Amino acid sequence: MFKHSQLESVKAWLAHPDHAAMPLHARIQRAIRQLILDGALGPGRPLPASRALALSLEVSRDTIETAYAQLHAEGFIDRRIGSGSFVAEMTEFRPGRGLPTRARFTRNLAPNLSKRGAAVFGSGGVREQLAPLPFAPGLPETRSFPLPLWERLQRQVLKETGAQALLHGDPQGAAPLRRAIADYVNLERGARATADRVIVLTSSQQALTLCANMLLDPGEGIFIEDPAYYGARKAFDAAGLESLPVPVDRHGLMVDRLLSNPHKARAVFLTPSHQFPTGATLTLDRRLALIEWAARHQAWIIEDDYDSEFHYEGRPTACVQGLDPYERTLYIGTFTKSLFPGLRIGYAVLPPQLVQPMTVARTLLDGHTASLAQLTLARFIEGGHFGAHVRAMRGVYADRLAVLTRLLREHVSPFVEPRPPIGGLQMACMLTCDLSERAAIDAARHVGVELLGLSGLYASGRGLPGFLMGFAAYTPAELEAAVRRLASAFHGLMRK
């Protein structure tokens, strides 16, 4: 028979909620197998008779017999007619043999990662909320997306392509989508794109990872805006690059700071149309100066145009890539924010000499983006539906920005100063009281409100306290309810 502790261990397996989806016999089999692997049941040790164990566990004998049969099939036990079941003679290579339980536990908690692996793991990655709360930034309105239209276009694709849409796709991206993207960015963003220079990816984050690993060697420097998009900085850090912060003012990146030490880095990362998170637009003279710097020093400009579709005052400035005659600029875009996050399609417009290297590198990451989604998106763009959706959402988001600004000034003005942007899906708000940024974020979370702190986006550590507040994904009623909860939380903090 089992010792009392062994029997309790099996019962714990049966009751554990993580194992609830397993059939009963599988839970018993796994529990006994783990006792054997841990050395609690040594080679040659007899197992309880199936009838006795069934009584102890209050299960049927057939359940025990099924568990024993699986253990026997896997080689963990021997079954001898007339004698019973015994733990098989394990080899000296049994996992964990000779190691105390604590040592095995510690080994599992401390993986032996490479330096790059440790940097990736240490960064914490880029995490998105599955069920976002107000005011999580960077999220579009998805509830009003024209799903029936999308489904109709997808059915058309399947009808015309059949099983072809289910096979591997071109790692550079489906040709119809690359043509549609090139036409769109040329018309709307003033780019210099052709279909053969577009690579379709799963996200702008994937594009940043490719740039970090393909354009620069570990230890080399890259100029980044300060403050900067956290996902870009993490991608560069994980690749072993030295991120060199350049301050941002109301005209965007302070290019003169970069030009005062032009040889320090071989690339610069920018969000020039709508700087993340300040919302500043890089002026034309600074754009031209960066283009000349990149050409003169054979450096790269990585331009992230993450939400330029949503511009609320006048027309957006032409992208840097369209102004660059030297082809030193990589232009990154995404449909995650203009359509919906679950689409998982982004893209990059590349200098001609980088198309093949980037495509080969992409095959080592995930091969290709799903063909069916690409072909459906191509029809969505070609049919004018993308432009119509963006125009409709631009009006909705402008209204929601105005609502949030008014609500903050009415209810939270003693604590924060809203700074309405000229575009985008989120607004920067500065703390104007003695509350600490961390305390304010924690208090907001307790009342179901999500805030992204601004100070942590500054690599220099000299950022002013405040928050980035998303507004695009939330209705006016949701915004008002969240602002009232936020005001209550802040008033409660001040009374303490």
Tab-separated table of N, CA and C in Angstrom, residues 412-496:
chain	number	residue	atom	x	y	z
A	412	VAL	N	-11.279	66.333	-12.556
A	412	VAL	CA	-9.958	65.930	-12.073
A	412	VAL	C	-8.951	67.068	-12.194
A	413	SER	N	-9.434	68.279	-12.460
A	413	SER	CA	-8.517	69.403	-12.702
A	413	SER	C	-7.581	69.715	-11.539
A	414	PRO	N	-7.965	69.480	-10.264
A	414	PRO	CA	-6.981	69.755	-9.212
A	414	PRO	C	-5.771	68.827	-9.257
A	415	PHE	N	-5.898	67.724	-10.008
A	415	PHE	CA	-4.844	66.704	-9.969
A	415	PHE	C	-4.053	66.592	-11.268
A	416	VAL	N	-4.708	66.765	-12.408
A	416	VAL	CA	-4.015	66.573	-13.686
A	416	VAL	C	-4.339	67.698	-14.659
A	417	GLU	N	-3.406	67.908	-15.577
A	417	GLU	CA	-3.591	68.883	-16.656
A	417	GLU	C	-3.603	68.136	-17.982
A	418	PRO	N	-4.779	68.041	-18.636
A	418	PRO	CA	-4.820	67.349	-19.926
A	418	PRO	C	-4.140	68.165	-21.016
A	419	ARG	N	-3.471	67.453	-21.907
A	419	ARG	CA	-2.809	68.097	-23.038
A	419	ARG	C	-3.329	67.463	-24.324
A	420	PRO	N	-4.444	67.966	-24.842
A	420	PRO	CA	-5.068	67.346	-26.010
A	420	PRO	C	-4.119	67.305	-27.206
A	421	PRO	N	-3.967	66.144	-27.829
A	421	PRO	CA	-3.093	66.018	-28.993
A	421	PRO	C	-3.813	66.415	-30.277
A	422	ILE	N	-3.057	66.582	-31.354
A	422	ILE	CA	-3.664	66.876	-32.644
A	422	ILE	C	-4.036	65.597	-33.390
A	423	GLY	N	-3.704	64.452	-32.798
A	423	GLY	CA	-4.031	63.179	-33.429
A	423	GLY	C	-3.761	62.033	-32.488
A	424	GLY	N	-4.043	60.823	-32.955
A	424	GLY	CA	-3.729	59.643	-32.182
A	424	GLY	C	-4.901	59.100	-31.387
A	425	LEU	N	-4.603	58.096	-30.553
A	425	LEU	CA	-5.609	57.373	-29.798
A	425	LEU	C	-5.489	57.592	-28.299
A	426	GLN	N	-4.551	58.423	-27.852
A	426	GLN	CA	-4.360	58.649	-26.436
A	426	GLN	C	-3.910	60.082	-26.181
A	427	MET	N	-4.051	60.520	-24.929
A	427	MET	CA	-3.715	61.885	-24.548
A	427	MET	C	-2.800	61.867	-23.334
A	428	ALA	N	-1.770	62.708	-23.368
A	428	ALA	CA	-0.896	62.873	-22.211
A	428	ALA	C	-1.545	63.823	-21.213
A	429	CYS	N	-1.453	63.487	-19.936
A	429	CYS	CA	-1.964	64.325	-18.847
A	429	CYS	C	-0.873	64.434	-17.793
A	430	MET	N	-0.566	65.651	-17.357
A	430	MET	CA	0.500	65.871	-16.392
A	430	MET	C	-0.083	65.978	-14.985
A	431	LEU	N	0.610	65.384	-14.020
A	431	LEU	CA	0.202	65.522	-12.628
A	431	LEU	C	0.501	66.937	-12.151
A	432	THR	N	-0.467	67.562	-11.490
A	432	THR	CA	-0.295	68.955	-11.055
A	432	THR	C	-0.476	69.086	-9.542
A	433	CYS	N	-0.296	67.975	-8.806
A	433	CYS	CA	-0.470	68.031	-7.353
A	433	CYS	C	0.641	67.216	-6.706
A	434	ASP	N	0.532	67.014	-5.407
A	434	ASP	CA	1.590	66.317	-4.667
A	434	ASP	C	1.470	64.798	-4.733
A	435	LEU	N	0.526	64.276	-5.477
A	435	LEU	CA	0.411	62.823	-5.621
A	435	LEU	C	1.619	62.268	-6.367
A	436	SER	N	2.105	61.133	-5.916
A	436	SER	CA	3.151	60.464	-6.692
A	436	SER	C	2.508	59.704	-7.843
A	437	GLU	N	3.235	59.584	-8.931
A	437	GLU	CA	2.697	58.897	-10.101
A	437	GLU	C	2.345	57.447	-9.765
A	438	ARG	N	3.214	56.763	-9.036
A	438	ARG	CA	2.977	55.369	-8.699
A	438	ARG	C	1.734	55.207	-7.833
A	439	ALA	N	1.591	56.081	-6.823
A	439	ALA	CA	0.433	55.998	-5.936
A	439	ALA	C	-0.855	56.260	-6.698
A	440	ALA	N	-0.804	57.216	-7.619
A	440	ALA	CA	-1.992	57.541	-8.407
A	440	ALA	C	-2.378	56.371	-9.317
A	441	ILE	N	-1.406	55.726	-9.932
A	441	ILE	CA	-1.687	54.586	-10.815
A	441	ILE	C	-2.300	53.441	-10.016
A	442	ASP	N	-1.739	53.172	-8.833
A	442	ASP	CA	-2.257	52.083	-7.997
A	442	ASP	C	-3.678	52.387	-7.525
A	443	ALA	N	-3.926	53.639	-7.136
A	443	ALA	CA	-5.266	54.009	-6.687
A	443	ALA	C	-6.271	53.880	-7.823
A	444	ALA	N	-5.873	54.273	-9.032
A	444	ALA	CA	-6.764	54.149	-10.183
A	444	ALA	C	-7.085	52.690	-10.472
A	445	ARG	N	-6.080	51.837	-10.369
A	445	ARG	CA	-6.301	50.418	-10.664
A	445	ARG	C	-7.295	49.793	-9.687
A	446	HIS	N	-7.300	50.273	-8.448
A	446	HIS	CA	-8.232	49.744	-7.439
A	446	HIS	C	-9.679	50.055	-7.802
A	447	VAL	N	-9.907	51.087	-8.610
A	447	VAL	CA	-11.288	51.425	-8.993
A	447	VAL	C	-11.559	51.061	-10.454
A	448	GLY	N	-10.725	50.169	-11.024
A	448	GLY	CA	-10.974	49.679	-12.378
A	448	GLY	C	-10.583	50.623	-13.479
A	449	VAL	N	-9.564	51.463	-13.236
A	449	VAL	CA	-9.085	52.417	-14.247
A	449	VAL	C	-7.601	52.145	-14.495
A	450	GLU	N	-7.230	52.046	-15.764
A	450	GLU	CA	-5.857	51.741	-16.145
A	450	GLU	C	-5.161	52.998	-16.648
A	451	LEU	N	-3.999	53.324	-16.055
A	451	LEU	CA	-3.214	54.478	-16.471
A	451	LEU	C	-1.801	54.027	-16.794
A	452	LEU	N	-1.219	54.556	-17.863
A	452	LEU	CA	0.177	54.295	-18.197
A	452	LEU	C	1.007	55.494	-17.756
A	453	GLY	N	1.949	55.266	-16.849
A	453	GLY	CA	2.771	56.357	-16.348
A	453	GLY	C	3.690	56.922	-17.412
A	454	LEU	N	3.857	58.229	-17.409
A	454	LEU	CA	4.727	58.892	-18.387
A	454	LEU	C	6.197	58.827	-17.997
A	455	SER	N	6.495	58.939	-16.719
A	455	SER	CA	7.898	59.062	-16.313
A	455	SER	C	8.715	57.849	-16.714
A	456	GLY	N	8.087	56.653	-16.724
A	456	GLY	CA	8.816	55.451	-17.093
A	456	GLY	C	9.175	55.368	-18.570
A	457	LEU	N	8.618	56.266	-19.393
A	457	LEU	CA	8.926	56.266	-20.820
A	457	LEU	C	10.172	57.078	-21.135
A	458	TYR	N	10.738	57.727	-20.120
A	458	TYR	CA	11.947	58.531	-20.306
A	458	TYR	C	13.174	57.700	-19.946
A	459	ALA	N	14.032	57.456	-20.934
A	459	ALA	CA	15.254	56.703	-20.672
A	459	ALA	C	16.211	57.495	-19.796
A	460	SER	N	16.162	58.819	-19.889
A	460	SER	CA	17.071	59.672	-19.119
A	460	SER	C	16.695	59.726	-17.651
A	461	GLY	N	15.460	59.292	-17.307
A	461	GLY	CA	15.011	59.357	-15.926
A	461	GLY	C	14.599	60.742	-15.474
A	462	ARG	N	14.477	61.696	-16.404
A	462	ARG	CA	14.155	63.073	-16.033
A	462	ARG	C	12.735	63.461	-16.466
A	463	GLY	N	11.874	62.476	-16.655
A	463	GLY	CA	10.522	62.770	-17.116
A	463	GLY	C	9.636	63.328	-16.027
A	464	LEU	N	8.716	64.177	-16.427
A	464	LEU	CA	7.738	64.728	-15.498
A	464	LEU	C	6.654	63.690	-15.235
A	465	PRO	N	6.104	63.655	-14.003
A	465	PRO	CA	5.069	62.664	-13.698
A	465	PRO	C	3.759	62.982	-14.402
A	466	GLY	N	3.116	61.936	-14.849
A	466	GLY	CA	1.838	62.087	-15.536
A	466	GLY	C	1.385	60.755	-16.083
A	467	PHE	N	0.385	60.791	-16.964
A	467	PHE	CA	-0.195	59.556	-17.493
A	467	PHE	C	-0.480	59.702	-18.983
A	468	LEU	N	-0.548	58.555	-19.628
A	468	LEU	CA	-1.038	58.486	-20.991
A	468	LEU	C	-2.405	57.826	-20.915
A	469	MET	N	-3.422	58.527	-21.408
A	469	MET	CA	-4.796	58.049	-21.250
A	469	MET	C	-5.430	57.792	-22.616
A	470	GLY	N	-5.723	56.522	-22.899
A	470	GLY	CA	-6.400	56.185	-24.143
A	470	GLY	C	-7.869	56.554	-24.092
A	471	PHE	N	-8.399	56.990	-25.225
A	471	PHE	CA	-9.802	57.409	-25.266
A	471	PHE	C	-10.577	56.789	-26.429
A	472	ALA	N	-9.882	56.285	-27.447
A	472	ALA	CA	-10.546	55.893	-28.687
A	472	ALA	C	-11.488	54.708	-28.511
A	473	ALA	N	-11.156	53.769	-27.621
A	473	ALA	CA	-11.911	52.522	-27.517
A	473	ALA	C	-13.097	52.604	-26.577
A	474	TYR	N	-13.378	53.796	-26.021
A	474	TYR	CA	-14.381	53.892	-24.967
A	474	TYR	C	-15.449	54.922	-25.332
A	475	THR	N	-16.704	54.569	-25.109
A	475	THR	CA	-17.819	55.463	-25.416
A	475	THR	C	-17.829	56.645	-24.448
A	476	PRO	N	-18.517	57.746	-24.790
A	476	PRO	CA	-18.607	58.872	-23.853
A	476	PRO	C	-19.125	58.455	-22.481
A	477	ALA	N	-20.120	57.555	-22.434
A	477	ALA	CA	-20.636	57.106	-21.141
A	477	ALA	C	-19.573	56.351	-20.351
A	478	GLU	N	-18.796	55.517	-21.035
A	478	GLU	CA	-17.718	54.782	-20.363
A	478	GLU	C	-16.629	55.732	-19.887
A	479	LEU	N	-16.320	56.739	-20.704
A	479	LEU	CA	-15.323	57.730	-20.302
A	479	LEU	C	-15.775	58.476	-19.050
A	480	GLU	N	-17.053	58.878	-19.030
A	480	GLU	CA	-17.544	59.641	-17.876
A	480	GLU	C	-17.523	58.799	-16.606
A	481	ALA	N	-17.959	57.553	-16.701
A	481	ALA	CA	-17.956	56.692	-15.515
A	481	ALA	C	-16.541	56.480	-15.000
A	482	ALA	N	-15.591	56.292	-15.918
A	482	ALA	CA	-14.204	56.061	-15.506
A	482	ALA	C	-13.589	57.316	-14.901
A	483	VAL	N	-13.864	58.482	-15.480
A	483	VAL	CA	-13.327	59.737	-14.933
A	483	VAL	C	-13.876	59.981	-13.527
A	484	ARG	N	-15.141	59.703	-13.310
A	484	ARG	CA	-15.717	59.899	-11.972
A	484	ARG	C	-15.066	58.953	-10.957
A	485	ARG	N	-14.806	57.717	-11.359
A	485	ARG	CA	-14.119	56.791	-10.453
A	485	ARG	C	-12.702	57.265	-10.175
A	486	LEU	N	-12.052	57.784	-11.216
A	486	LEU	CA	-10.691	58.287	-11.053
A	486	LEU	C	-10.658	59.481	-10.098
A	487	ALA	N	-11.604	60.402	-10.252
A	487	ALA	CA	-11.670	61.562	-9.369
A	487	ALA	C	-11.878	61.130	-7.934
A	488	SER	N	-12.751	60.151	-7.718
A	488	SER	CA	-13.005	59.657	-6.374
A	488	SER	C	-11.749	59.042	-5.770
A	489	ALA	N	-11.008	58.277	-6.585
A	489	ALA	CA	-9.778	57.638	-6.101
A	489	ALA	C	-8.733	58.692	-5.724
A	490	PHE	N	-8.594	59.737	-6.532
A	490	PHE	CA	-7.596	60.771	-6.250
A	490	PHE	C	-7.982	61.575	-5.009
A	491	HIS	N	-9.261	61.900	-4.870
A	491	HIS	CA	-9.705	62.617	-3.672
A	491	HIS	C	-9.444	61.772	-2.430
A	492	GLY	N	-9.670	60.461	-2.542
A	492	GLY	CA	-9.403	59.583	-1.412
A	492	GLY	C	-7.932	59.554	-1.029
A	493	LEU	N	-7.060	59.582	-2.045
A	493	LEU	CA	-5.615	59.610	-1.756
A	493	LEU	C	-5.222	60.885	-1.024
A	494	MET	N	-5.762	62.002	-1.460
A	494	MET	CA	-5.380	63.285	-0.876
A	494	MET	C	-5.850	63.405	0.580
A	495	ARG	N	-6.927	62.685	0.918
A	495	ARG	CA	-7.436	62.770	2.284
A	495	ARG	C	-6.608	61.937	3.258
A	496	LYS	N	-5.810	61.047	2.725
A	496	LYS	CA	-5.014	60.165	3.608
A	496	LYS	C	-3.845	60.939	4.240
